[in-house]
PDB file of C-alpha atoms in Angstrom:
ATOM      1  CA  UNK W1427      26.112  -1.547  14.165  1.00  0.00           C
ATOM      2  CA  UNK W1428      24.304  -2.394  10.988  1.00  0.00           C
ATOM      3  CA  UNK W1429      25.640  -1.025   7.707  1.00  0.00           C
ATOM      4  CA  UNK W1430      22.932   0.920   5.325  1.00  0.00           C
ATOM      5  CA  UNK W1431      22.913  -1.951   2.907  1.00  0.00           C
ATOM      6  CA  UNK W1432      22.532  -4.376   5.969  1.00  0.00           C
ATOM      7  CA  UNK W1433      19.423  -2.636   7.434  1.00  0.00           C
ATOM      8  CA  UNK W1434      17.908  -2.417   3.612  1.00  0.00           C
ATOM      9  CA  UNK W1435      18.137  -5.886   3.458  1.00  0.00           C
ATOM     10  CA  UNK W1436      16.674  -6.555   6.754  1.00  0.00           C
ATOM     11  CA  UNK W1437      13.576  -4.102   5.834  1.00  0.00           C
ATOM     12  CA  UNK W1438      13.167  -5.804   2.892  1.00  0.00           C
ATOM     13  CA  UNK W1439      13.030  -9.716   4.841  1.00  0.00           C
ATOM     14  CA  UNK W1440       9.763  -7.770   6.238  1.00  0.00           C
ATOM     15  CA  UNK W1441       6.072  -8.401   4.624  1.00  0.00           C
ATOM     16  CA  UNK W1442       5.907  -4.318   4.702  1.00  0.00           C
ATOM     17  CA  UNK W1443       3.450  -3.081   2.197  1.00  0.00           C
ATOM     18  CA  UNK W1444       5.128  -0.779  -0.464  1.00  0.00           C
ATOM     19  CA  UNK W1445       3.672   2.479   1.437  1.00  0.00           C
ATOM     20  CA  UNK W1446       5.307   1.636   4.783  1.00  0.00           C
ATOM     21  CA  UNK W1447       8.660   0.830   3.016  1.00  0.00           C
ATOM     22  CA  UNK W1448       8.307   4.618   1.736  1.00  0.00           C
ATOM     23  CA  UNK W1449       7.482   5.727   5.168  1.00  0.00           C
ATOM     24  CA  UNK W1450      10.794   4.064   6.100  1.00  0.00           C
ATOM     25  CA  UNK W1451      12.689   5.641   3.481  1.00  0.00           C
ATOM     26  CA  UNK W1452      10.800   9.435   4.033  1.00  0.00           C
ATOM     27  CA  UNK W1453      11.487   8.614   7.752  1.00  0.00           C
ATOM     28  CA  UNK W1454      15.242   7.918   7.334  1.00  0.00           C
ATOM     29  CA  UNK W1455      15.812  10.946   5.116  1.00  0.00           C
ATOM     30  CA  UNK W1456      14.186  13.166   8.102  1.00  0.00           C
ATOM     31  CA  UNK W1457      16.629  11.779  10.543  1.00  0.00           C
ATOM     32  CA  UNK W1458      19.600  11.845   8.706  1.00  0.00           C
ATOM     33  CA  UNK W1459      18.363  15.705   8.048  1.00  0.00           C
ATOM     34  CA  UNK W1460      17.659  16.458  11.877  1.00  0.00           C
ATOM     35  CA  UNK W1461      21.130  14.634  12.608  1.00  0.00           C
ATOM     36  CA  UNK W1462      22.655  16.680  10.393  1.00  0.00           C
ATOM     37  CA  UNK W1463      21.343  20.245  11.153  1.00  0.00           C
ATOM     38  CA  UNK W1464      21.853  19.330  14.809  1.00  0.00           C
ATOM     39  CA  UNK W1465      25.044  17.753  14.806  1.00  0.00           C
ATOM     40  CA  UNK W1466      24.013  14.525  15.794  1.00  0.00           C
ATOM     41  CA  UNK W1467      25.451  11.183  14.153  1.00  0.00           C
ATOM     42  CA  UNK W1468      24.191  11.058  10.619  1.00  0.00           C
ATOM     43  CA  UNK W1469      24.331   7.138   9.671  1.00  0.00           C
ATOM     44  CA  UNK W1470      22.852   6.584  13.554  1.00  0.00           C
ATOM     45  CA  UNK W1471      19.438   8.617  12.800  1.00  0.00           C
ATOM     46  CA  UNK W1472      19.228   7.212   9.426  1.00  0.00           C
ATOM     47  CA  UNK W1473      19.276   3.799  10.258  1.00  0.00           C
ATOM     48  CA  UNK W1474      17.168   4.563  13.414  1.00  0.00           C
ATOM     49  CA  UNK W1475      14.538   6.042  11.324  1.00  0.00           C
ATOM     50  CA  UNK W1476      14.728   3.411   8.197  1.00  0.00           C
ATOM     51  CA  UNK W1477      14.173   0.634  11.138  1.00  0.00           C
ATOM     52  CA  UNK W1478      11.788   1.938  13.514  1.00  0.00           C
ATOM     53  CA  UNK W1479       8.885   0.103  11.808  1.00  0.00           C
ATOM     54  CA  UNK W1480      10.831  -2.900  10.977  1.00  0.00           C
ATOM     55  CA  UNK W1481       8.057  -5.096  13.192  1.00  0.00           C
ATOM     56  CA  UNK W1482       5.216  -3.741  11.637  1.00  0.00           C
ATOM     57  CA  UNK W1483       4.319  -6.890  10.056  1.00  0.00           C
ATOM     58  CA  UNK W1484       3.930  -8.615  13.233  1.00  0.00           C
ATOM     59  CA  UNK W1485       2.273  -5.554  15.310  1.00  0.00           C
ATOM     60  CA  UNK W1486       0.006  -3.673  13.015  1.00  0.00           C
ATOM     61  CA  UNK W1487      -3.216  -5.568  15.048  1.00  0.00           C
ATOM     62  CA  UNK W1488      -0.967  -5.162  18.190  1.00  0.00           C
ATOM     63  CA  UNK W1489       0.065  -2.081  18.760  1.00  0.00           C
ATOM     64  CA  UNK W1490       0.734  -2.143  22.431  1.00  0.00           C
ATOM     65  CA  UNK W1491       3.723  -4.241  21.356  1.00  0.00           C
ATOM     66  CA  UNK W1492       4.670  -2.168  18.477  1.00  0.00           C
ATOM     67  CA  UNK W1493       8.228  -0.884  19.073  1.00  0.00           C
ATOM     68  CA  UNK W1494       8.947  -3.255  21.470  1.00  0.00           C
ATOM     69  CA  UNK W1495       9.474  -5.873  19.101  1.00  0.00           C
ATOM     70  CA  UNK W1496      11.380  -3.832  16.641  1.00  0.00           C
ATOM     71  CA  UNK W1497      13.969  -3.001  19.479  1.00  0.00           C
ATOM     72  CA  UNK W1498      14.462  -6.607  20.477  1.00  0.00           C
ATOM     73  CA  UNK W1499      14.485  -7.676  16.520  1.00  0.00           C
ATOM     74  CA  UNK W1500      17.507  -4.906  16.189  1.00  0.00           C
ATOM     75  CA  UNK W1501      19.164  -6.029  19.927  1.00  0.00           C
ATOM     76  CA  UNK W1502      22.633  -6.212  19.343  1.00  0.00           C
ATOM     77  CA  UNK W1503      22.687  -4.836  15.866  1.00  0.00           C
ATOM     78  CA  UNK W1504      21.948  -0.898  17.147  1.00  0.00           C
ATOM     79  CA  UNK W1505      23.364   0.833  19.899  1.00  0.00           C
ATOM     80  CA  UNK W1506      21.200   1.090  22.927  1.00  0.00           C
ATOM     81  CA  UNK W1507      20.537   4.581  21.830  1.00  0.00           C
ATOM     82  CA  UNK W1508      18.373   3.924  18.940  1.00  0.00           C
ATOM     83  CA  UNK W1509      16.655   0.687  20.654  1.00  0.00           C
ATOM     84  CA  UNK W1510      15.630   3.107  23.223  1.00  0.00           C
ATOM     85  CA  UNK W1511      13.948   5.679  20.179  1.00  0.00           C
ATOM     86  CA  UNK W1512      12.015   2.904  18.996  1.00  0.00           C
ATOM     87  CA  UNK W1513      10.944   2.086  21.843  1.00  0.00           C
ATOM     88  CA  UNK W1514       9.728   5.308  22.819  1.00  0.00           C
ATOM     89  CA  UNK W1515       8.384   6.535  19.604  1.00  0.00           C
ATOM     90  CA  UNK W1516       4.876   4.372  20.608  1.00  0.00           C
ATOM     91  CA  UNK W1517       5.935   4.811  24.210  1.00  0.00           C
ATOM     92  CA  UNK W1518       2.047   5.668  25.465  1.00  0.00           C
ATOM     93  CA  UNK W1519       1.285   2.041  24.334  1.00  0.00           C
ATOM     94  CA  UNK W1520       3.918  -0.158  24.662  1.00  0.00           C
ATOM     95  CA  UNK W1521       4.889   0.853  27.989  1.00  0.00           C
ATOM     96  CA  UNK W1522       8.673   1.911  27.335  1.00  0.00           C
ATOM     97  CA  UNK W1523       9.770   5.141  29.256  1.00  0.00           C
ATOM     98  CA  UNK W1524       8.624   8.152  27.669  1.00  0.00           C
ATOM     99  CA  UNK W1525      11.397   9.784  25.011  1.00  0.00           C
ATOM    100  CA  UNK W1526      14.636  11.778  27.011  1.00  0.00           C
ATOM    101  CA  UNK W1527      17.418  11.974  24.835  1.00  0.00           C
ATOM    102  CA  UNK W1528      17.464  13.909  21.415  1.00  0.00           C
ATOM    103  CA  UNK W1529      17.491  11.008  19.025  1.00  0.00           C
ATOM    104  CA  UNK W1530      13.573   9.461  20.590  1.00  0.00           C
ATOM    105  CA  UNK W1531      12.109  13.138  19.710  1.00  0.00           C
ATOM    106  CA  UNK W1532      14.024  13.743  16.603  1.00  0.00           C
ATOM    107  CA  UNK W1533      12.400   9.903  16.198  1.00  0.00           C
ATOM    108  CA  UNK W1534       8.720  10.846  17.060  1.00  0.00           C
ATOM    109  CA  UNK W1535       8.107  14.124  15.347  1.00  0.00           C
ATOM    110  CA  UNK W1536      10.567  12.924  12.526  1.00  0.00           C
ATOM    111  CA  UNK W1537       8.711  10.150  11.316  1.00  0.00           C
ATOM    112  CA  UNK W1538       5.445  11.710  12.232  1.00  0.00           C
ATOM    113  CA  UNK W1539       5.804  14.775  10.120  1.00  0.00           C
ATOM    114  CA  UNK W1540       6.237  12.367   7.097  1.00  0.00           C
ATOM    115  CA  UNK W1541       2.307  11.469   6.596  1.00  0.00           C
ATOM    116  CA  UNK W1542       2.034  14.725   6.498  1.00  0.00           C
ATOM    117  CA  UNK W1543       4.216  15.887   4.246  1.00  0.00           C
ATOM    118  CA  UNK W1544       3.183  12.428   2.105  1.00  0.00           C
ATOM    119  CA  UNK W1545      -0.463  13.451   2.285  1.00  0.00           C
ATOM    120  CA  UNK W1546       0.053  16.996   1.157  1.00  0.00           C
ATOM    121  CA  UNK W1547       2.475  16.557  -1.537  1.00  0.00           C
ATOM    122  CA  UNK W1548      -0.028  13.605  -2.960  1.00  0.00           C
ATOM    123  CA  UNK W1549      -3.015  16.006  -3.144  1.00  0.00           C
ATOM    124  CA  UNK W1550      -0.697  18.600  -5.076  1.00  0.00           C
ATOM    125  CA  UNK W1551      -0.704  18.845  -8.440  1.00  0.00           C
ATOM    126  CA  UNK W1552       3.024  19.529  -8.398  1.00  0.00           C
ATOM    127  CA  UNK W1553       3.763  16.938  -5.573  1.00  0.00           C
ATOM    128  CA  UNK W1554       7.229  17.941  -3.385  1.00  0.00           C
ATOM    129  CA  UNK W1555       7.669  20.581  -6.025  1.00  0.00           C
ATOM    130  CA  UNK W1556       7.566  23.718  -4.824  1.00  0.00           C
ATOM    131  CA  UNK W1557       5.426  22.524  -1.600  1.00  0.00           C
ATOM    132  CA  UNK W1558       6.006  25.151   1.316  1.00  0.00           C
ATOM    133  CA  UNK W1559       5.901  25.313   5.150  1.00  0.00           C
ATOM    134  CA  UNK W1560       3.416  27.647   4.869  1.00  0.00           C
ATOM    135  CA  UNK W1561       1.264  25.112   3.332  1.00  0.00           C
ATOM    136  CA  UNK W1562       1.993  22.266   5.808  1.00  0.00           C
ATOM    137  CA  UNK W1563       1.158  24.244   8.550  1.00  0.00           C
ATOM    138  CA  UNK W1564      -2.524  25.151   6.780  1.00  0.00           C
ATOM    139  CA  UNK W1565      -2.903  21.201   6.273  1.00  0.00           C
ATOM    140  CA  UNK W1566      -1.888  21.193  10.649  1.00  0.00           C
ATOM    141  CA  UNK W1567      -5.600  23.062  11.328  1.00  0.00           C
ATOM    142  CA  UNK W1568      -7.450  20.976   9.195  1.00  0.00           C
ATOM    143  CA  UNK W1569      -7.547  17.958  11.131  1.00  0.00           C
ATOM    144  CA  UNK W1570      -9.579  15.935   8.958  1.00  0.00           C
ATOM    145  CA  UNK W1571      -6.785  16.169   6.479  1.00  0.00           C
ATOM    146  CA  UNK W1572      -4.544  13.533   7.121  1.00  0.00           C
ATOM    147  CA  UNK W1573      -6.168  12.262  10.191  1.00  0.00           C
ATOM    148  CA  UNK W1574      -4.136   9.864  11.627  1.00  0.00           C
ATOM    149  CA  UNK W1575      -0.742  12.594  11.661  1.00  0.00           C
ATOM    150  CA  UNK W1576      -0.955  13.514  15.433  1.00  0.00           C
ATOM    151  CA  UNK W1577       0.245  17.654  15.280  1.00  0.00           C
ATOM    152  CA  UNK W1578       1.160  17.716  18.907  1.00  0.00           C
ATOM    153  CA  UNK W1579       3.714  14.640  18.108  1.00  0.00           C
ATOM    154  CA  UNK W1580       4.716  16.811  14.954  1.00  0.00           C
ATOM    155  CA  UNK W1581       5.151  19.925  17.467  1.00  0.00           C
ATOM    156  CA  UNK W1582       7.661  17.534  19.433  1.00  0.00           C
ATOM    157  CA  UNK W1583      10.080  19.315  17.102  1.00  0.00           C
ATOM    158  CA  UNK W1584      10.393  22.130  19.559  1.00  0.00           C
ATOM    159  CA  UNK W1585      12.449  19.649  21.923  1.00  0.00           C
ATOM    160  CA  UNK W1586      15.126  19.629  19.828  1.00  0.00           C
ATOM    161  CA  UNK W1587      15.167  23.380  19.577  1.00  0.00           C
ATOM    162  CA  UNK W1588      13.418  23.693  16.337  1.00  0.00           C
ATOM    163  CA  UNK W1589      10.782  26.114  15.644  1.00  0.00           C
ATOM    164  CA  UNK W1590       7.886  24.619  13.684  1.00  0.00           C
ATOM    165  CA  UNK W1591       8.437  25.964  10.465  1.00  0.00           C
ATOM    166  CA  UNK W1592      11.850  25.652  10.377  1.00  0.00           C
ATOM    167  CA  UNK W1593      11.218  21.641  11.064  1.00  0.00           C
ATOM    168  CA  UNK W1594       9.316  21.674   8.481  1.00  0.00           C
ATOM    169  CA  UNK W1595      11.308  23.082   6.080  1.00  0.00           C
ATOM    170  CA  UNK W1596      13.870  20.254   6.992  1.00  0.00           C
ATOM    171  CA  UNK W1597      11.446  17.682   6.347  1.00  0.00           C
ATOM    172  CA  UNK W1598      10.661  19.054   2.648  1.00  0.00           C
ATOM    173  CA  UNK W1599      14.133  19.499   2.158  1.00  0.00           C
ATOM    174  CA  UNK W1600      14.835  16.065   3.636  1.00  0.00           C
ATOM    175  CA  UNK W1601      12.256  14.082   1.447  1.00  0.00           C
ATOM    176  CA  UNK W1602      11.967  16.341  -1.730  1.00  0.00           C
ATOM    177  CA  UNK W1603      14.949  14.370  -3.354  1.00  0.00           C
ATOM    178  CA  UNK W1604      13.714  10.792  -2.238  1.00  0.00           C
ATOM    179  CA  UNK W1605      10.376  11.710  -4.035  1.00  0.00           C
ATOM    180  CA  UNK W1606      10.119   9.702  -6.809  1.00  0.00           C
ATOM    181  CA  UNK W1607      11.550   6.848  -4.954  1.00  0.00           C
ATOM    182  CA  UNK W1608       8.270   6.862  -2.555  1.00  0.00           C
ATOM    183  CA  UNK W1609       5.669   8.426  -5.232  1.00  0.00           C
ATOM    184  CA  UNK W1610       5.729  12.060  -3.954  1.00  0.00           C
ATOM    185  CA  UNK W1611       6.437  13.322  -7.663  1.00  0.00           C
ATOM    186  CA  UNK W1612       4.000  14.689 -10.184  1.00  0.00           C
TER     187      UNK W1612
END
């Protein structure tokens, strides 16, 4: 398996634009959370979620083959487990079975609650600081705001035996000390 510094490297071989590298980061500090809280391996998630987007460069105007190629880039640098995750996290267009095991949901609604918690903490005049589940959830009913977050993938939390706001409240936690490392301070 690919050390930390190994998969940073690899990332940064990638022509990501500077807001998807801090979607990786935000993504990987979710999964190392969920891994954590459910006692799941910690360096697996993290790695899982800092690479899931790792073919972005090559699928953003393809995105039935997004995933896909990120799991065959990673082949025989992650275990099977975490191929499968990326795969699945754009299962419903890239054709890969739907998620199953704990790691493709904590995957999905992991690094799907981060444009959320991105968008909200940009439009606050405090950024991460002090930013609440309470106020996430507000930002859920207003689906103009932040668009392109889909709230049922967010809700996917609930297969791992989290309640919502609890999830949440992992994902602030999770991303709050990463935040000036991905813009998210004031």
């Amino acid at each position: 398996m690919l050390t930390r510094a190994d998969a940073w490297a690899l990332l940064q071989t990638r022509a990501l634009e500077p807001n998807q590298i801090h979607h990786a980061l935000e993504s990987e500090a979710v999964l190392r959370g969920l891994a954590a809280r459910l006692g799941e391996d910690v360096e697996l998630w993290g790695l899982t979620g800092l690479l899931h987007d790792v073919d972005f460069d090559v699928t953003a105007d393809d995105p039935a083959r997004h995933g896909a190629v990120g799991a065959d880039l990673l082949a025989e640098q992650l275990p099977a487990s975490a191929l499968q995750a990326i795969r699945a996290h754009n299962h419903e267009l890239n054709g890969a079975p739907p998620p199953a095991a704990p790691l493709d949901w904590a995957l999905r609604c992991g690094e799907t609650v981060t444009g959320l918690v991105s968008a909200t903490a940009l439009i606050r005049p405090t950024g991460m600081e002090g930013l609440k589940p309470k106020s996430l959830k507000k930002k859920m009913k207003d689906k103009r705001f932040a668009a392109n977050v889909r709230r049922d993938v967010v809700r996917e939390c609930e297969q791992l035996g989290l309640e919502l706001g609890e999830f949440l409240q992992l994902a602030i936690d999770a991303i709050a000390p990463i935040a000036a490392d991905v813009g998210l301070s004031k």
